[in-house]
């Protein structure tokens, strides 16, 4: 079978001249597209989300939205896309059926750790208008700041205008965090550069949403069947997608351009970001940790379990929604539960459970603190926190081992083993980690005692047993 590339795509287009509902191809002239976007964090998510927005703009005839896809460290994807001329196949699966799309927006790829000069030169190139980022929670540090600031310094030195730098990571106030990071690094090297960045560049807060599991060989086989071409970079996603971004662009006209491709441009992104971080990501983390210990491999397997389905509904309705401001939360919740149940996604719980020590503070703690401050119950999140502590034993309820991927992993696993069987000791040791829990929660007796209570229950009857006790207890609580 021929490999996917510009040449084989052109043949496919010639063979299928009319548009097909189940297979969408890039019909625009990819040679003409300029690199207008430098994307840092090339991965499955970007390719199934923003890159498809840019693909839609290119298809409308706006040639400014080609992407330089930059992997931060890993070379595999960047190097697999290069011989395919940046092309890849996306399977979009929902209850309505499956369709495929070959996306054309990625013009080039490179790797920041290997080719930093290429990234810096691209940020400083006249055609570049945007930098977008999906670098994950753990990457907001000096390495990222240095790369961006070098690029922006070169851009200023070349006498060019500013950029829109859009963080699309699952962080609260992601644009503000990115601006702070860049300005602090710029200040250190050159105060005038910091002034230039403030005056010329914008850092809109942004919420992105689409469930995009890690690509598998099944996607490759399915794509080959649909297109007749072998694509080493094929991946799959759901039909739902959302991108809500603050109206704060280096080129104000971009607001209308993005809106024309289905992006929601708003004055304040916070209500959308909070609802997504809590209800989608916060539920995801809880589901993933339970699923890991209960040996349920995917999110869909988890929400098919009646107690987990009940749990997620209860977590959102009873604990999270009272703090949130997104319009029509019940409909948002119901849609999320349906998305989680999508059987085609096969979204692995261990993928989501990775880096939980960084995700928990962003996804759960705002809710826990707000509710404790007003004297309200936090049972579902105390339960989930106890499940995390149990998960760190790195073996499921049947005693089968699994791997934990987390920057604090070694330390967390050592603590879990050291206090194995001792719920109070485990909770005390785990809550003493300020990067996860902050400083106030470990000292809160209500929180400490509820997490300890649930960890004791889990130790006694397993996660599934404790979950059914939580359900029974919540049914009788006022
Ligand atoms: C997930 C997210 O892996 C995770 O932590 O919660 O990747 C989630 O699928 C996306 O944010 C959905 O938009």
CSV table of C-alpha atoms and ligand atoms in Angstrom, one decimal:
chain,number,residue,atom,x,y,z
A,1,UNK,CA,0.0,0.0,0.0
A,2,UNK,CA,1.3,3.5,-0.8
A,3,UNK,CA,2.3,5.8,2.0
A,4,UNK,CA,0.4,9.0,2.5
A,5,UNK,CA,2.2,12.0,1.1
A,6,UNK,CA,1.4,15.0,-1.1
A,7,UNK,CA,2.0,12.9,-4.2
A,8,UNK,CA,-0.3,10.1,-3.1
A,9,UNK,CA,-2.9,12.5,-1.9
A,10,UNK,CA,-2.9,14.2,-5.3
A,11,UNK,CA,-3.6,10.8,-6.9
A,12,UNK,CA,-6.4,10.1,-4.4
A,13,UNK,CA,-7.9,13.5,-5.2
A,14,UNK,CA,-7.7,12.8,-8.9
A,15,UNK,CA,-9.4,9.5,-8.4
A,16,UNK,CA,-12.2,10.9,-6.3
A,17,UNK,CA,-13.0,14.3,-8.0
A,18,UNK,CA,-16.3,14.9,-6.2
A,19,UNK,CA,-16.5,15.7,-2.5
A,20,UNK,CA,-17.3,12.7,-0.3
A,21,UNK,CA,-19.2,13.0,2.9
A,22,UNK,CA,-17.2,10.3,4.7
A,23,UNK,CA,-13.8,11.4,3.5
A,24,UNK,CA,-12.7,15.1,3.6
A,25,UNK,CA,-9.5,16.0,1.7
A,26,UNK,CA,-7.5,19.3,1.7
A,27,UNK,CA,-8.5,20.7,-1.7
A,28,UNK,CA,-6.5,23.9,-1.3
A,29,UNK,CA,-3.1,24.5,-2.7
A,30,UNK,CA,-0.7,23.5,0.1
A,31,UNK,CA,2.3,24.8,-1.8
A,32,UNK,CA,0.8,28.3,-1.5
A,33,UNK,CA,0.2,28.2,2.3
A,34,UNK,CA,2.5,30.3,4.5
A,35,UNK,CA,3.6,29.3,8.0
A,36,UNK,CA,1.5,31.7,10.0
A,37,UNK,CA,1.4,29.6,13.2
A,38,UNK,CA,4.2,28.1,15.2
A,39,UNK,CA,2.7,25.4,17.3
A,40,UNK,CA,4.7,24.2,20.3
A,41,UNK,CA,3.8,20.8,21.6
A,42,UNK,CA,3.0,18.8,18.4
A,43,UNK,CA,0.9,15.8,19.5
A,44,UNK,CA,-2.4,14.1,18.9
A,45,UNK,CA,-4.4,16.9,20.6
A,46,UNK,CA,-3.2,19.7,18.4
A,47,UNK,CA,-3.5,17.7,15.2
A,48,UNK,CA,-7.2,16.8,16.0
A,49,UNK,CA,-8.1,20.3,17.2
A,50,UNK,CA,-6.5,23.6,16.4
A,51,UNK,CA,-4.8,22.3,13.2
A,52,UNK,CA,-8.2,21.4,11.9
A,53,UNK,CA,-9.4,24.9,12.6
A,54,UNK,CA,-6.5,26.2,10.6
A,55,UNK,CA,-7.2,23.6,7.9
A,56,UNK,CA,-10.8,25.0,7.7
A,57,UNK,CA,-9.4,28.6,7.3
A,58,UNK,CA,-7.0,27.4,4.6
A,59,UNK,CA,-9.9,25.6,2.8
A,60,UNK,CA,-11.7,29.0,2.8
A,61,UNK,CA,-8.8,30.4,0.8
A,62,UNK,CA,-7.0,32.2,3.6
A,63,UNK,CA,-3.4,31.0,3.0
A,64,UNK,CA,-2.0,32.5,6.2
A,65,UNK,CA,-2.7,29.6,8.5
A,66,UNK,CA,-0.1,26.9,7.7
A,67,UNK,CA,1.5,25.4,10.8
A,68,UNK,CA,5.1,24.7,11.8
A,69,UNK,CA,4.5,21.8,14.2
A,70,UNK,CA,7.1,21.7,16.9
A,71,UNK,CA,7.7,18.7,19.1
A,72,UNK,CA,9.3,19.8,22.4
A,73,UNK,CA,11.5,16.8,23.1
A,74,UNK,CA,10.2,13.7,21.4
A,75,UNK,CA,11.3,13.3,17.8
A,76,UNK,CA,9.0,10.4,16.7
A,77,UNK,CA,5.9,12.2,15.5
A,78,UNK,CA,7.8,15.1,13.9
A,79,UNK,CA,10.0,12.7,12.0
A,80,UNK,CA,7.1,10.5,11.0
A,81,UNK,CA,5.1,13.4,9.6
A,82,UNK,CA,8.0,14.8,7.6
A,83,UNK,CA,8.1,12.1,4.9
A,84,UNK,CA,4.2,12.4,4.7
A,85,UNK,CA,4.6,16.1,3.9
A,86,UNK,CA,2.8,16.9,7.2
A,87,UNK,CA,-0.3,15.1,6.1
A,88,UNK,CA,-2.3,12.8,8.5
A,89,UNK,CA,-5.7,11.1,8.7
A,90,UNK,CA,-8.2,11.9,11.5
A,91,UNK,CA,-11.0,9.5,12.2
A,92,UNK,CA,-14.0,11.3,13.7
A,93,UNK,CA,-16.4,9.0,15.5
A,94,UNK,CA,-19.6,9.6,17.3
A,95,UNK,CA,-23.1,8.1,17.7
A,96,UNK,CA,-23.9,9.5,14.2
A,97,UNK,CA,-21.2,7.4,12.6
A,98,UNK,CA,-17.6,7.7,11.5
A,99,UNK,CA,-15.9,9.9,9.0
A,100,UNK,CA,-12.3,10.6,8.0
A,101,UNK,CA,-10.4,13.7,7.2
A,102,UNK,CA,-6.9,14.1,5.8
A,103,UNK,CA,-5.7,17.4,7.3
A,104,UNK,CA,-3.3,19.6,5.4
A,105,UNK,CA,-2.4,22.5,7.7
A,106,UNK,CA,0.9,21.2,9.0
A,107,UNK,CA,3.4,22.4,6.6
A,108,UNK,CA,6.6,21.5,8.4
A,109,UNK,CA,7.7,19.8,11.6
A,110,UNK,CA,10.8,20.1,13.8
A,111,UNK,CA,11.8,19.4,17.4
A,112,UNK,CA,12.7,22.2,19.8
A,113,UNK,CA,15.3,20.2,21.8
A,114,UNK,CA,17.1,19.2,18.6
A,115,UNK,CA,16.5,22.3,16.3
A,116,UNK,CA,16.0,25.3,18.6
A,117,UNK,CA,17.3,27.7,16.0
A,118,UNK,CA,14.7,26.7,13.6
A,119,UNK,CA,12.0,27.4,16.2
A,120,UNK,CA,13.5,30.8,17.0
A,121,UNK,CA,13.8,31.7,13.4
A,122,UNK,CA,10.2,30.7,12.8
A,123,UNK,CA,8.9,32.8,15.6
A,124,UNK,CA,10.9,35.7,14.1
A,125,UNK,CA,9.7,35.1,10.5
A,126,UNK,CA,7.6,37.7,8.7
A,127,UNK,CA,4.8,35.3,7.9
A,128,UNK,CA,4.3,34.2,11.5
A,129,UNK,CA,1.3,35.7,13.3
A,130,UNK,CA,0.5,33.2,16.0
A,131,UNK,CA,2.3,30.9,18.5
A,132,UNK,CA,0.0,28.3,19.9
A,133,UNK,CA,1.0,25.9,22.7
A,134,UNK,CA,-0.1,22.5,24.0
A,135,UNK,CA,3.0,21.7,26.0
A,136,UNK,CA,1.2,20.1,29.0
A,137,UNK,CA,1.1,21.3,32.6
A,138,UNK,CA,4.6,20.4,33.4
A,139,UNK,CA,6.3,22.5,30.7
A,140,UNK,CA,5.6,26.0,32.0
A,141,UNK,CA,9.2,26.5,33.1
A,142,UNK,CA,12.5,28.2,32.2
A,143,UNK,CA,13.1,26.1,29.1
A,144,UNK,CA,9.9,27.2,27.4
A,145,UNK,CA,10.4,30.8,28.5
A,146,UNK,CA,13.9,30.9,27.1
A,147,UNK,CA,12.8,29.5,23.7
A,148,UNK,CA,9.9,32.0,23.4
A,149,UNK,CA,11.9,35.0,24.6
A,150,UNK,CA,14.8,34.2,22.1
A,151,UNK,CA,12.2,34.1,19.3
A,152,UNK,CA,10.5,37.3,20.4
A,153,UNK,CA,13.9,39.1,20.8
A,154,UNK,CA,14.9,38.0,17.2
A,155,UNK,CA,11.5,39.2,16.0
A,156,UNK,CA,11.9,42.6,17.6
A,157,UNK,CA,15.4,42.9,16.2
A,158,UNK,CA,14.1,42.2,12.8
A,159,UNK,CA,11.7,45.1,13.1
A,160,UNK,CA,8.6,43.0,12.8
A,161,UNK,CA,5.2,43.4,14.6
A,162,UNK,CA,4.0,41.4,17.6
A,163,UNK,CA,2.4,38.0,17.8
A,164,UNK,CA,-0.6,36.4,19.4
A,165,UNK,CA,0.7,33.8,21.8
A,166,UNK,CA,-2.1,31.4,22.8
A,167,UNK,CA,-1.6,28.9,25.5
A,168,UNK,CA,-4.1,26.0,25.0
A,169,UNK,CA,-3.0,23.9,28.0
A,170,UNK,CA,-5.4,22.8,30.7
A,171,UNK,CA,-4.3,25.5,33.2
A,172,UNK,CA,-6.3,28.2,35.0
A,173,UNK,CA,-5.6,31.5,33.3
A,174,UNK,CA,-3.3,29.8,30.8
A,175,UNK,CA,-2.7,33.1,28.8
A,176,UNK,CA,-1.8,35.0,32.0
A,177,UNK,CA,0.6,32.3,33.1
A,178,UNK,CA,2.3,32.3,29.7
A,179,UNK,CA,2.6,36.1,29.7
A,180,UNK,CA,4.0,36.1,33.2
A,181,UNK,CA,6.5,33.5,32.3
A,182,UNK,CA,7.7,35.3,29.1
A,183,UNK,CA,7.8,38.8,30.8
A,184,UNK,CA,9.8,37.5,33.8
A,185,UNK,CA,12.3,35.9,31.5
A,186,UNK,CA,12.5,38.9,29.2
A,187,UNK,CA,13.0,41.3,32.1
A,188,UNK,CA,16.0,39.3,33.1
A,189,UNK,CA,17.7,39.6,29.8
A,190,UNK,CA,16.5,43.0,28.5
A,191,UNK,CA,13.9,45.4,30.0
A,192,UNK,CA,13.2,47.0,26.6
A,193,UNK,CA,12.3,43.6,25.2
A,194,UNK,CA,9.8,43.2,28.1
A,195,UNK,CA,8.3,46.6,27.2
A,196,UNK,CA,8.1,45.6,23.5
A,197,UNK,CA,6.3,42.3,24.4
A,198,UNK,CA,3.8,44.1,26.6
A,199,UNK,CA,3.1,46.6,23.9
A,200,UNK,CA,3.0,44.4,20.8
A,201,UNK,CA,2.1,40.8,21.8
A,202,UNK,CA,-1.0,39.4,23.3
A,203,UNK,CA,-1.6,36.3,25.4
A,204,UNK,CA,-5.3,35.5,25.3
A,205,UNK,CA,-6.7,33.0,27.8
A,206,UNK,CA,-8.1,30.1,25.9
A,207,UNK,CA,-10.1,27.0,26.5
A,208,UNK,CA,-9.7,24.1,24.1
A,209,UNK,CA,-11.7,20.9,24.3
A,210,UNK,CA,-11.8,17.7,22.3
A,211,UNK,CA,-11.1,14.2,23.5
A,212,UNK,CA,-8.2,12.9,21.6
A,213,UNK,CA,-6.8,9.6,22.9
A,214,UNK,CA,-3.2,8.5,22.0
A,215,UNK,CA,-3.1,7.1,18.5
A,216,UNK,CA,-3.0,3.3,18.1
A,217,UNK,CA,-2.3,0.8,15.3
A,218,UNK,CA,-6.1,0.4,15.0
A,219,UNK,CA,-6.4,4.0,13.8
A,220,UNK,CA,-3.7,3.2,11.2
A,221,UNK,CA,-5.6,0.1,10.0
A,222,UNK,CA,-8.9,2.0,9.9
A,223,UNK,CA,-7.4,4.9,8.0
A,224,UNK,CA,-5.8,2.6,5.5
A,225,UNK,CA,-9.2,1.0,4.8
A,226,UNK,CA,-10.9,4.4,4.4
A,227,UNK,CA,-8.3,6.1,2.2
A,228,UNK,CA,-6.3,3.3,0.6
A,229,UNK,CA,-3.1,4.9,1.9
A,230,UNK,CA,-0.8,3.9,4.7
A,231,UNK,CA,-0.6,6.7,7.4
A,232,UNK,CA,1.8,6.1,10.2
A,233,UNK,CA,0.4,9.2,11.9
A,234,UNK,CA,-3.4,8.4,11.8
A,235,UNK,CA,-5.4,9.2,14.9
A,236,UNK,CA,-9.0,9.3,16.1
A,237,UNK,CA,-11.2,11.7,17.9
A,238,UNK,CA,-14.9,12.5,18.7
A,239,UNK,CA,-17.1,14.9,16.7
A,240,UNK,CA,-17.4,17.4,19.5
A,241,UNK,CA,-14.9,20.2,19.7
A,242,UNK,CA,-14.8,23.6,21.3
A,243,UNK,CA,-12.3,26.5,21.3
A,244,UNK,CA,-13.2,29.5,23.4
A,245,UNK,CA,-10.6,32.3,23.3
A,246,UNK,CA,-10.4,35.8,24.7
A,247,UNK,CA,-10.8,38.7,22.4
A,248,UNK,CA,-7.2,39.8,22.7
A,249,UNK,CA,-5.2,39.4,19.4
A,250,UNK,CA,-2.1,41.1,18.0
A,251,UNK,CA,-4.3,41.5,14.9
A,252,UNK,CA,-7.8,42.4,16.0
A,253,UNK,CA,-9.2,41.2,12.7
A,254,UNK,CA,-8.4,37.6,13.8
A,255,UNK,CA,-11.4,37.6,16.0
A,256,UNK,CA,-13.7,37.5,13.0
A,257,UNK,CA,-11.5,35.1,11.1
A,258,UNK,CA,-11.5,32.6,13.9
A,259,UNK,CA,-15.2,33.0,14.5
A,260,UNK,CA,-15.8,32.1,10.9
A,261,UNK,CA,-14.3,28.7,11.5
A,262,UNK,CA,-16.4,28.0,14.6
A,263,UNK,CA,-14.2,29.4,17.3
A,264,UNK,CA,-16.0,31.2,20.1
A,265,UNK,CA,-14.4,34.6,20.8
A,266,UNK,CA,-15.4,36.0,24.2
A,267,UNK,CA,-14.5,38.9,26.5
A,268,UNK,CA,-14.0,36.5,29.5
A,269,UNK,CA,-12.9,32.9,29.1
A,270,UNK,CA,-12.9,32.1,32.8
A,271,UNK,CA,-16.5,30.6,33.1
A,272,UNK,CA,-15.8,28.3,30.2
A,273,UNK,CA,-12.3,27.4,31.4
A,274,UNK,CA,-13.4,26.6,34.9
A,275,UNK,CA,-16.4,24.5,33.8
A,276,UNK,CA,-14.2,22.5,31.5
A,277,UNK,CA,-11.3,22.1,33.9
A,278,UNK,CA,-13.6,21.0,36.7
A,279,UNK,CA,-16.3,19.0,35.0
A,280,UNK,CA,-14.4,17.4,32.1
A,281,UNK,CA,-10.9,17.2,33.3
A,282,UNK,CA,-11.7,16.9,37.0
A,283,UNK,CA,-14.1,14.0,36.3
A,284,UNK,CA,-11.6,12.5,33.9
A,285,UNK,CA,-8.9,12.4,36.6
A,286,UNK,CA,-11.3,10.8,39.1
A,287,UNK,CA,-12.6,8.3,36.6
A,288,UNK,CA,-9.1,7.4,35.5
A,289,UNK,CA,-7.8,6.7,39.0
A,290,UNK,CA,-10.8,4.6,39.8
A,291,UNK,CA,-10.6,2.7,36.5
A,292,UNK,CA,-6.9,2.0,37.1
A,293,UNK,CA,-7.5,0.4,40.4
A,294,UNK,CA,-10.7,-1.3,39.3
A,295,UNK,CA,-9.1,-2.7,36.1
A,296,UNK,CA,-11.4,-0.9,33.8
A,297,UNK,CA,-9.2,0.0,30.8
A,298,UNK,CA,-11.0,2.9,29.2
A,299,UNK,CA,-13.2,5.8,30.2
A,300,UNK,CA,-16.2,4.3,28.3
A,301,UNK,CA,-15.7,1.1,30.4
A,302,UNK,CA,-15.7,3.2,33.5
A,303,UNK,CA,-18.9,5.1,32.8
A,304,UNK,CA,-20.6,1.9,31.8
A,305,UNK,CA,-20.2,0.8,35.5
A,306,UNK,CA,-23.4,2.1,37.2
A,307,UNK,CA,-21.7,3.3,40.4
A,308,UNK,CA,-19.0,5.2,38.4
A,309,UNK,CA,-21.7,6.8,36.2
A,310,UNK,CA,-23.6,7.8,39.3
A,311,UNK,CA,-20.4,9.1,40.8
A,312,UNK,CA,-19.6,11.4,37.9
A,313,UNK,CA,-23.1,12.7,37.7
A,314,UNK,CA,-23.0,13.4,41.5
A,315,UNK,CA,-19.6,15.0,41.4
A,316,UNK,CA,-20.6,17.4,38.7
A,317,UNK,CA,-24.1,18.2,40.0
A,318,UNK,CA,-23.7,18.2,43.7
A,319,UNK,CA,-20.2,19.5,44.1
A,320,UNK,CA,-18.8,21.3,41.1
A,321,UNK,CA,-21.7,23.0,39.3
A,322,UNK,CA,-22.7,25.2,42.3
A,323,UNK,CA,-19.4,27.0,41.9
A,324,UNK,CA,-19.5,27.4,38.1
A,325,UNK,CA,-20.8,30.1,35.8
A,326,UNK,CA,-20.9,28.6,32.4
A,327,UNK,CA,-24.4,28.9,30.9
A,328,UNK,CA,-26.6,25.8,30.9
A,329,UNK,CA,-24.5,23.6,33.1
A,330,UNK,CA,-27.0,20.6,33.2
A,331,UNK,CA,-26.9,20.3,29.4
A,332,UNK,CA,-23.1,20.6,29.5
A,333,UNK,CA,-22.9,17.8,32.1
A,334,UNK,CA,-25.2,15.5,30.1
A,335,UNK,CA,-23.2,16.1,27.0
A,336,UNK,CA,-20.0,15.2,28.9
A,337,UNK,CA,-21.5,12.0,30.2
A,338,UNK,CA,-22.4,11.1,26.6
A,339,UNK,CA,-18.9,12.0,25.4
A,340,UNK,CA,-17.3,9.8,28.1
A,341,UNK,CA,-19.5,6.9,27.0
A,342,UNK,CA,-18.3,7.1,23.3
A,343,UNK,CA,-17.2,3.5,22.6
A,344,UNK,CA,-15.1,4.4,19.6
A,345,UNK,CA,-12.7,6.6,21.6
A,346,UNK,CA,-11.1,3.8,23.7
A,347,UNK,CA,-9.5,6.5,25.8
A,348,UNK,CA,-7.2,4.7,28.2
A,349,UNK,CA,-7.5,5.4,31.9
A,350,UNK,CA,-3.7,5.1,32.4
A,351,UNK,CA,-3.1,7.9,29.8
A,352,UNK,CA,-5.3,10.3,31.7
A,353,UNK,CA,-3.9,9.2,35.1
A,354,UNK,CA,-0.4,10.2,34.1
A,355,UNK,CA,0.9,13.4,35.8
A,356,UNK,CA,-2.0,13.3,38.3
A,357,UNK,CA,0.1,15.2,40.9
A,358,UNK,CA,0.1,18.2,38.5
A,359,UNK,CA,-3.5,17.8,37.4
A,360,UNK,CA,-5.2,17.4,40.8
A,361,UNK,CA,-4.4,20.9,42.0
A,362,UNK,CA,-5.8,22.4,38.8
A,363,UNK,CA,-8.9,20.2,38.5
A,364,UNK,CA,-10.1,19.5,42.0
A,365,UNK,CA,-8.7,22.0,44.5
A,366,UNK,CA,-10.6,25.1,43.6
A,367,UNK,CA,-13.8,23.2,44.2
A,368,UNK,CA,-12.6,21.7,47.5
A,369,UNK,CA,-11.4,25.0,48.9
A,370,UNK,CA,-14.5,26.9,47.9
A,371,UNK,CA,-16.8,24.3,49.4
A,372,UNK,CA,-14.9,23.9,52.6
A,373,UNK,CA,-14.8,27.7,53.1
A,374,UNK,CA,-18.6,27.7,53.0
A,375,UNK,CA,-19.0,24.7,55.2
A,376,UNK,CA,-20.3,22.4,52.4
A,377,UNK,CA,-19.6,18.7,51.9
A,378,UNK,CA,-16.8,17.5,49.7
A,379,UNK,CA,-17.4,13.8,49.8
A,380,UNK,CA,-16.9,12.9,46.2
A,381,UNK,CA,-13.6,14.7,46.0
A,382,UNK,CA,-12.4,13.4,49.4
A,383,UNK,CA,-13.2,9.9,47.9
A,384,UNK,CA,-11.3,10.7,44.7
A,385,UNK,CA,-8.3,11.9,46.7
A,386,UNK,CA,-8.3,8.7,48.7
A,387,UNK,CA,-8.5,6.7,45.4
A,388,UNK,CA,-5.4,8.6,44.2
A,389,UNK,CA,-3.5,7.6,47.3
A,390,UNK,CA,-4.6,4.0,46.7
A,391,UNK,CA,-3.7,4.2,43.0
A,392,UNK,CA,-0.1,5.1,44.0
A,393,UNK,CA,0.4,1.6,45.3
A,394,UNK,CA,0.8,0.8,41.6
A,395,UNK,CA,-1.3,-2.4,41.6
A,396,UNK,CA,-5.0,-2.9,41.0
A,397,UNK,CA,-7.6,-4.5,43.3
A,398,UNK,CA,-6.6,-7.9,42.0
A,399,UNK,CA,-2.9,-7.3,42.8
A,400,UNK,CA,-1.8,-6.8,39.2
A,401,UNK,CA,0.9,-4.2,38.8
A,402,UNK,CA,0.8,-1.1,36.5
A,403,UNK,CA,3.2,1.7,35.8
A,404,UNK,CA,2.8,5.2,37.1
A,405,UNK,CA,4.0,8.1,35.0
A,406,UNK,CA,4.3,11.3,37.0
A,407,UNK,CA,7.1,13.7,37.7
A,408,UNK,CA,6.7,13.0,41.4
A,409,UNK,CA,6.1,9.3,40.8
A,410,UNK,CA,9.1,7.8,42.6
A,411,UNK,CA,8.5,9.9,45.7
A,412,UNK,CA,4.8,9.2,45.7
A,413,UNK,CA,5.1,5.5,45.3
A,414,UNK,CA,7.7,5.3,48.0
A,415,UNK,CA,5.4,7.2,50.4
A,416,UNK,CA,2.5,4.9,49.5
A,417,UNK,CA,4.6,1.8,50.2
A,418,UNK,CA,6.0,3.2,53.4
A,419,UNK,CA,2.6,3.8,54.9
A,420,UNK,CA,0.8,0.8,53.2
A,421,UNK,CA,-2.2,-0.3,55.3
A,422,UNK,CA,-2.1,2.8,57.5
A,423,UNK,CA,-4.7,5.2,56.1
A,424,UNK,CA,-4.1,8.0,58.6
A,425,UNK,CA,-0.3,7.8,58.0
A,426,UNK,CA,-0.7,7.7,54.2
A,427,UNK,CA,-3.1,10.7,54.2
A,428,UNK,CA,-0.8,12.7,56.5
A,429,UNK,CA,2.3,12.0,54.3
A,430,UNK,CA,0.5,12.7,51.0
A,431,UNK,CA,-1.3,15.9,52.1
A,432,UNK,CA,2.1,17.2,53.3
A,433,UNK,CA,3.1,17.8,49.6
A,434,UNK,CA,2.4,21.5,49.1
A,435,UNK,CA,2.8,21.3,45.3
A,436,UNK,CA,-0.2,19.1,45.2
A,437,UNK,CA,-2.4,20.3,48.0
A,438,UNK,CA,-1.2,23.8,48.9
A,439,UNK,CA,-0.7,24.8,52.5
A,440,UNK,CA,-4.2,25.2,53.9
A,441,UNK,CA,-5.8,21.8,53.1
A,442,UNK,CA,-3.5,19.6,55.2
A,443,UNK,CA,-4.4,21.7,58.2
A,444,UNK,CA,-8.1,21.4,57.6
A,445,UNK,CA,-9.5,18.8,59.9
A,446,UNK,CA,-12.7,18.2,57.9
A,447,UNK,CA,-10.7,17.5,54.8
A,448,UNK,CA,-8.1,15.3,56.5
A,449,UNK,CA,-10.7,13.2,58.3
A,450,UNK,CA,-12.9,12.7,55.2
A,451,UNK,CA,-10.0,11.6,53.0
A,452,UNK,CA,-8.8,9.3,55.8
A,453,UNK,CA,-12.3,7.9,56.2
A,454,UNK,CA,-12.5,6.9,52.5
A,455,UNK,CA,-9.0,5.5,52.3
A,456,UNK,CA,-9.8,3.3,55.3
A,457,UNK,CA,-12.9,2.1,53.5
A,458,UNK,CA,-10.9,1.5,50.3
A,459,UNK,CA,-8.4,-0.5,52.2
A,460,UNK,CA,-11.1,-2.6,53.8
A,461,UNK,CA,-13.4,-3.3,50.8
A,462,UNK,CA,-11.6,-2.1,47.7
A,463,UNK,CA,-12.4,0.9,45.5
A,464,UNK,CA,-15.6,-0.7,44.0
A,465,UNK,CA,-16.9,-1.6,47.5
A,466,UNK,CA,-16.1,1.8,48.9
A,467,UNK,CA,-17.8,3.5,45.9
A,468,UNK,CA,-21.0,1.7,46.6
A,469,UNK,CA,-20.8,2.8,50.2
A,470,UNK,CA,-20.3,6.4,49.1
A,471,UNK,CA,-23.4,6.0,46.9
A,472,UNK,CA,-25.4,4.6,49.7
A,473,UNK,CA,-24.2,7.3,52.1
A,474,UNK,CA,-25.0,10.2,49.6
A,475,UNK,CA,-28.5,8.8,49.0
A,476,UNK,CA,-29.3,9.3,52.7
A,477,UNK,CA,-27.4,12.6,53.3
A,478,UNK,CA,-29.5,15.7,53.3
B,1,LIG,C1,-7.5,14.6,29.8
B,1,LIG,C2,-7.5,15.6,28.7
B,1,LIG,O1,-5.5,13.4,29.6
B,1,LIG,C3,-6.1,14.2,30.3
B,1,LIG,O2,-5.7,14.6,31.4
B,1,LIG,O3,-8.3,15.0,30.9
B,1,LIG,O4,-6.5,15.4,27.8
B,1,LIG,C4,-8.8,15.8,28.0
B,1,LIG,O5,-9.1,14.7,27.3
B,1,LIG,C5,-8.9,17.0,27.2
B,1,LIG,O6,-8.5,18.2,27.9
B,1,LIG,C6,-10.2,17.2,26.5
B,1,LIG,O7,-10.4,18.4,25.9
